[in-house]
Coordinates of C-alpha atoms in Angstrom, one line a residue:
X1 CA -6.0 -2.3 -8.7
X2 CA -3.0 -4.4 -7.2
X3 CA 0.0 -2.9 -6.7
X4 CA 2.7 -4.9 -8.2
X5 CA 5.9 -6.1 -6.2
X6 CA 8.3 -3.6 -7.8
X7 CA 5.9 -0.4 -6.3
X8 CA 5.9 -1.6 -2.6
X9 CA 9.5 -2.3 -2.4
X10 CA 9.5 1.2 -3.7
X11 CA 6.8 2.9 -1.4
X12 CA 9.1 0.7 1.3
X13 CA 12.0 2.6 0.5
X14 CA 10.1 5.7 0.3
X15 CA 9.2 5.4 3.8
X16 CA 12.9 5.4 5.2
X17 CA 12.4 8.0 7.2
X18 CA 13.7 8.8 10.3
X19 CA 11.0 8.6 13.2
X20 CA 13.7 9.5 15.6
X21 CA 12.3 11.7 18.6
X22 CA 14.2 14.5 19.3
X23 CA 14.9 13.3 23.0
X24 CA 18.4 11.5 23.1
X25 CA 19.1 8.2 24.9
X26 CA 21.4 7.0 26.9
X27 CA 21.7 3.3 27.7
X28 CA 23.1 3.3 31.6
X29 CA 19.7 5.3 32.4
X30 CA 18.4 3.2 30.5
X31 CA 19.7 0.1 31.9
X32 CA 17.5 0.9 34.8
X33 CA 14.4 1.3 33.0
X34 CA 14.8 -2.1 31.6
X35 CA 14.4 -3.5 35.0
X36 CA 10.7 -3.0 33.3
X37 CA 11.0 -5.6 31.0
X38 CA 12.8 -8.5 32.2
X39 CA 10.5 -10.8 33.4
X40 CA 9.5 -11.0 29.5
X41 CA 12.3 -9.9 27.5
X42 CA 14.6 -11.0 29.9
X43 CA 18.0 -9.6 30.9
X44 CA 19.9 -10.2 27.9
X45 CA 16.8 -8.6 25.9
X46 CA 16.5 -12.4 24.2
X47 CA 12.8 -12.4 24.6
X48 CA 11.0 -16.4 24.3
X49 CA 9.6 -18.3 22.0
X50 CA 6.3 -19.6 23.9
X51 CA 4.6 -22.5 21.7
X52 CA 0.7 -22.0 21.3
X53 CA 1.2 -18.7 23.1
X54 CA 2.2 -15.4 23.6
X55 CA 5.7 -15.4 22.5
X56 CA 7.6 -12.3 23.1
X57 CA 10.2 -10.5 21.1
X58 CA 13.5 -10.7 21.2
X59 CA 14.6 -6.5 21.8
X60 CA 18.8 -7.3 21.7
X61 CA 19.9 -5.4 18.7
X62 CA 16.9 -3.7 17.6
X63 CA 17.4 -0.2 15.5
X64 CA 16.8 2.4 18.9
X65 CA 14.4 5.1 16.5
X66 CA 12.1 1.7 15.6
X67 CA 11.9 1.1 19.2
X68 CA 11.3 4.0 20.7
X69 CA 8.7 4.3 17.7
X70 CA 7.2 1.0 18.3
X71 CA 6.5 2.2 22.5
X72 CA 5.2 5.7 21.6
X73 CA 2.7 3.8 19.4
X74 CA 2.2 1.7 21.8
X75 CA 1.3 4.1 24.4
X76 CA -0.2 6.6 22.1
X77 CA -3.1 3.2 21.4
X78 CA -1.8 3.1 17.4
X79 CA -0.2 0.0 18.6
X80 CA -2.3 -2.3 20.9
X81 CA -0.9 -4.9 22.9
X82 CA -2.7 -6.0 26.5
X83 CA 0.3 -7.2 27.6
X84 CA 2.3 -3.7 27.1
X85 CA 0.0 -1.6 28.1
X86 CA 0.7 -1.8 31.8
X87 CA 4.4 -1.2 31.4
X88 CA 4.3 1.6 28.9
X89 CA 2.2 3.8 30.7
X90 CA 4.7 4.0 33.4
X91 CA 7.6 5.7 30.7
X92 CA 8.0 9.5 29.8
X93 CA 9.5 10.2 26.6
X94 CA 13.3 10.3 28.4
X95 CA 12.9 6.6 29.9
X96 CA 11.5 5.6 26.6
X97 CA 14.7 7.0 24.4
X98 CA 17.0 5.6 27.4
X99 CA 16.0 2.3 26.9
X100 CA 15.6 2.3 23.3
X101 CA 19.4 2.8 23.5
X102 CA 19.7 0.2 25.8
X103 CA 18.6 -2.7 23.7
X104 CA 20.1 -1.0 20.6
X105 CA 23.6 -1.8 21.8
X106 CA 23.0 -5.4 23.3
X107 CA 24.0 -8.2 21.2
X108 CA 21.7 -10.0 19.0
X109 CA 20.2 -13.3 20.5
X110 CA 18.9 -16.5 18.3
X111 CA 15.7 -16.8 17.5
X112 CA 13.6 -19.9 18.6
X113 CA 10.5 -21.7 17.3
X114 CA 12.1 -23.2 13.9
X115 CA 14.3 -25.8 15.2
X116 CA 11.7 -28.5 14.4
X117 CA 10.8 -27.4 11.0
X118 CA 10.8 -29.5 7.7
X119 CA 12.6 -28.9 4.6
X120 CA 9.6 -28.3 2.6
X121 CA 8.8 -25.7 5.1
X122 CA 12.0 -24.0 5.3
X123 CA 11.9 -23.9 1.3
X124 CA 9.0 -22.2 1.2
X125 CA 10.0 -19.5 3.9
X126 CA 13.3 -18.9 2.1
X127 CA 11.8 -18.3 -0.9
X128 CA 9.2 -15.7 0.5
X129 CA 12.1 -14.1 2.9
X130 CA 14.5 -13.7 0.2
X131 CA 12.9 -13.5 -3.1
X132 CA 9.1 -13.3 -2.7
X133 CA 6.6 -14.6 -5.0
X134 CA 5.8 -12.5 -8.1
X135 CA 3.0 -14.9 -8.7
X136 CA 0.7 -14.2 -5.9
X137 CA 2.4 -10.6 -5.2
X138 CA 4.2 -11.1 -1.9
X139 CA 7.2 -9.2 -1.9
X140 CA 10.7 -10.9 -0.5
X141 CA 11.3 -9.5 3.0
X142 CA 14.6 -8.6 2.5
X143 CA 13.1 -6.2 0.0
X144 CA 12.5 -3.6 2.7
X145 CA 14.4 -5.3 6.1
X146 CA 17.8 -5.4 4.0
X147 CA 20.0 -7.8 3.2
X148 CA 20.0 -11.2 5.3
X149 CA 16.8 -9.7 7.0
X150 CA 19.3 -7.3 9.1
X151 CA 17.4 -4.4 9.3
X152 CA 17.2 -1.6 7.1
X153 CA 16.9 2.5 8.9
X154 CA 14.8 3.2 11.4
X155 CA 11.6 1.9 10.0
X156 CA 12.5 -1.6 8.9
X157 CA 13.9 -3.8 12.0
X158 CA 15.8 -6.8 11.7
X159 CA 13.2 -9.7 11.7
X160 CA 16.3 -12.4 10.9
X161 CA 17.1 -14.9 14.2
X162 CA 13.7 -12.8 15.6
X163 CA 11.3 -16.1 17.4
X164 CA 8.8 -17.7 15.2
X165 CA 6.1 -17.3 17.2
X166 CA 6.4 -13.6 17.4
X167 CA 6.7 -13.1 13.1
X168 CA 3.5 -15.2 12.9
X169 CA 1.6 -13.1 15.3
X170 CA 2.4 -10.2 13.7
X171 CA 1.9 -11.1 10.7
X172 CA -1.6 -12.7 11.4
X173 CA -2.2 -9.2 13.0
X174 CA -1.3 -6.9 10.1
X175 CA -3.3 -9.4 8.2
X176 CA -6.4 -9.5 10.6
X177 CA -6.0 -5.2 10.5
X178 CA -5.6 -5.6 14.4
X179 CA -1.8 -4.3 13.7
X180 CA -1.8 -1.0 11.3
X181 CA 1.2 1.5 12.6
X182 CA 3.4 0.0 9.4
X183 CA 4.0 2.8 7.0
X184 CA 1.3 2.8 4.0
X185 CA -0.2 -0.4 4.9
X186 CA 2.7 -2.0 3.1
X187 CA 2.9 -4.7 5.9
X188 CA -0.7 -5.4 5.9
X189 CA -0.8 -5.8 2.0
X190 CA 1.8 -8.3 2.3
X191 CA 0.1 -10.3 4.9
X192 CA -3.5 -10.1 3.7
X193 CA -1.6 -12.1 0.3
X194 CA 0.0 -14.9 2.4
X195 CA -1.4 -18.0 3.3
X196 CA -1.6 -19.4 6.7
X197 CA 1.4 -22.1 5.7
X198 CA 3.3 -19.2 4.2
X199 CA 3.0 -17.4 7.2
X200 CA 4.3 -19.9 9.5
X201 CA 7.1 -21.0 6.9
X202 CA 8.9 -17.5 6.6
X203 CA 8.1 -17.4 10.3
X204 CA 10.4 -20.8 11.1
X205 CA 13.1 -20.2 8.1
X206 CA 13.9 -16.3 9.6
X207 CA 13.6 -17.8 13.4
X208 CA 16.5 -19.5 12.2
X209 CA 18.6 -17.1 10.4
X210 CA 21.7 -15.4 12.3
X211 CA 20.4 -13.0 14.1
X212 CA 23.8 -10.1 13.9
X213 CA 21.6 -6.7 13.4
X214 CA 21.5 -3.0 14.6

């Protein structure tokens, strides 16, 4: 049985928990540790938009209890990623909280990857962003990431000004079931009900939002 719009926004809200781990940051230390994640993130935590690659996240801003989730998943193997796996092998649970506090008080970068975008395009990611569509059961985005995409708690992160390239491979992972740490699969159930061309278009139209989130 599908489960309508109205019940994953609510099983969204549901899950604002707090995955908060009891050690407590603190960004100088964790200033350090960041040293870690330059060469991709970069210093200002901007991340890149790489075309036809692997582009990599902009971390500026991001909600500290979502990121420190997001690296203990990572290390733990709920999370794959080749690419991380290196780097967070290397942190403890005090470097990870450190540097989750880090990036939670940089400033919010722009996303890239939508500049080139048509209309059409941006239409169609607008509409799936903000008010979803009831016909084919994709909830808006803002339904569970807040208003303007911002962020909402600790388990929805802002995704608005975040680099195209990033959204869609996420996306196409929660859809392939490669990605599955979202609570209650309500990330996957989205993304297994969007087209390709609906991926990409919410992918360009929030890569070009304002990107002010915490």
């Amino acid at each position: 049985m599908r489960k309508t719009p109205l019940k994953l926004a609510i099983y969204g809200l549901a899950a604002l928990t707090s995955f908060a781990h009891a050690t407590e940051g603190d960004a100088t230390r964790g200033a350090e540790v960041a040293n870690l994640c330059v060469a991709c993130h970069q210093a200002d935590g901007s991340g890149m938009h790489i075309e036809g690659g692997e582009s990599w996240p902009r971390l500026a801003g991001l909600n500290a209890s979502y990121f420190a989730k997001q690296i203990h998943d990572l290390k733990n193997g709920t999370r794959q990623s080749a690419t991380m796996t290196p780097f967070v092998g290397m942190l403890d649970d005090q470097k990870i909280a450190d540097v989750a506090a880090y990036y939670s008080q940089m400033k919010p970068t722009a996303g890239q990857g939508g500049e080139d975008a048509d209309e059409a395009t941006l239409k169609r990611g607008e509409q799936i962003a903000e008010r979803g569509d009831w016909a084919n059961y994709i909830v808006s985005c803002k339904s569970c990431h807040g208003p303007g995409n911002r962020g909402a708690g600790d388990v929805f992160p802002g995704i608005a000004g975040q680099h195209a390239g990033y959204i869609k491979a996420q996306l196409n992972a929660w859809k392939a079931g490669t990605r599955k740490n979202d609570p209650q699969d309500l990330m996957g159930t989205i993304a297994r009900r969007m087209s390709d061309k609906d991926i990409h278009a919410v992918a360009v139209w929030l890569a070009n939002q304002g990107s002010g989130t915490k």
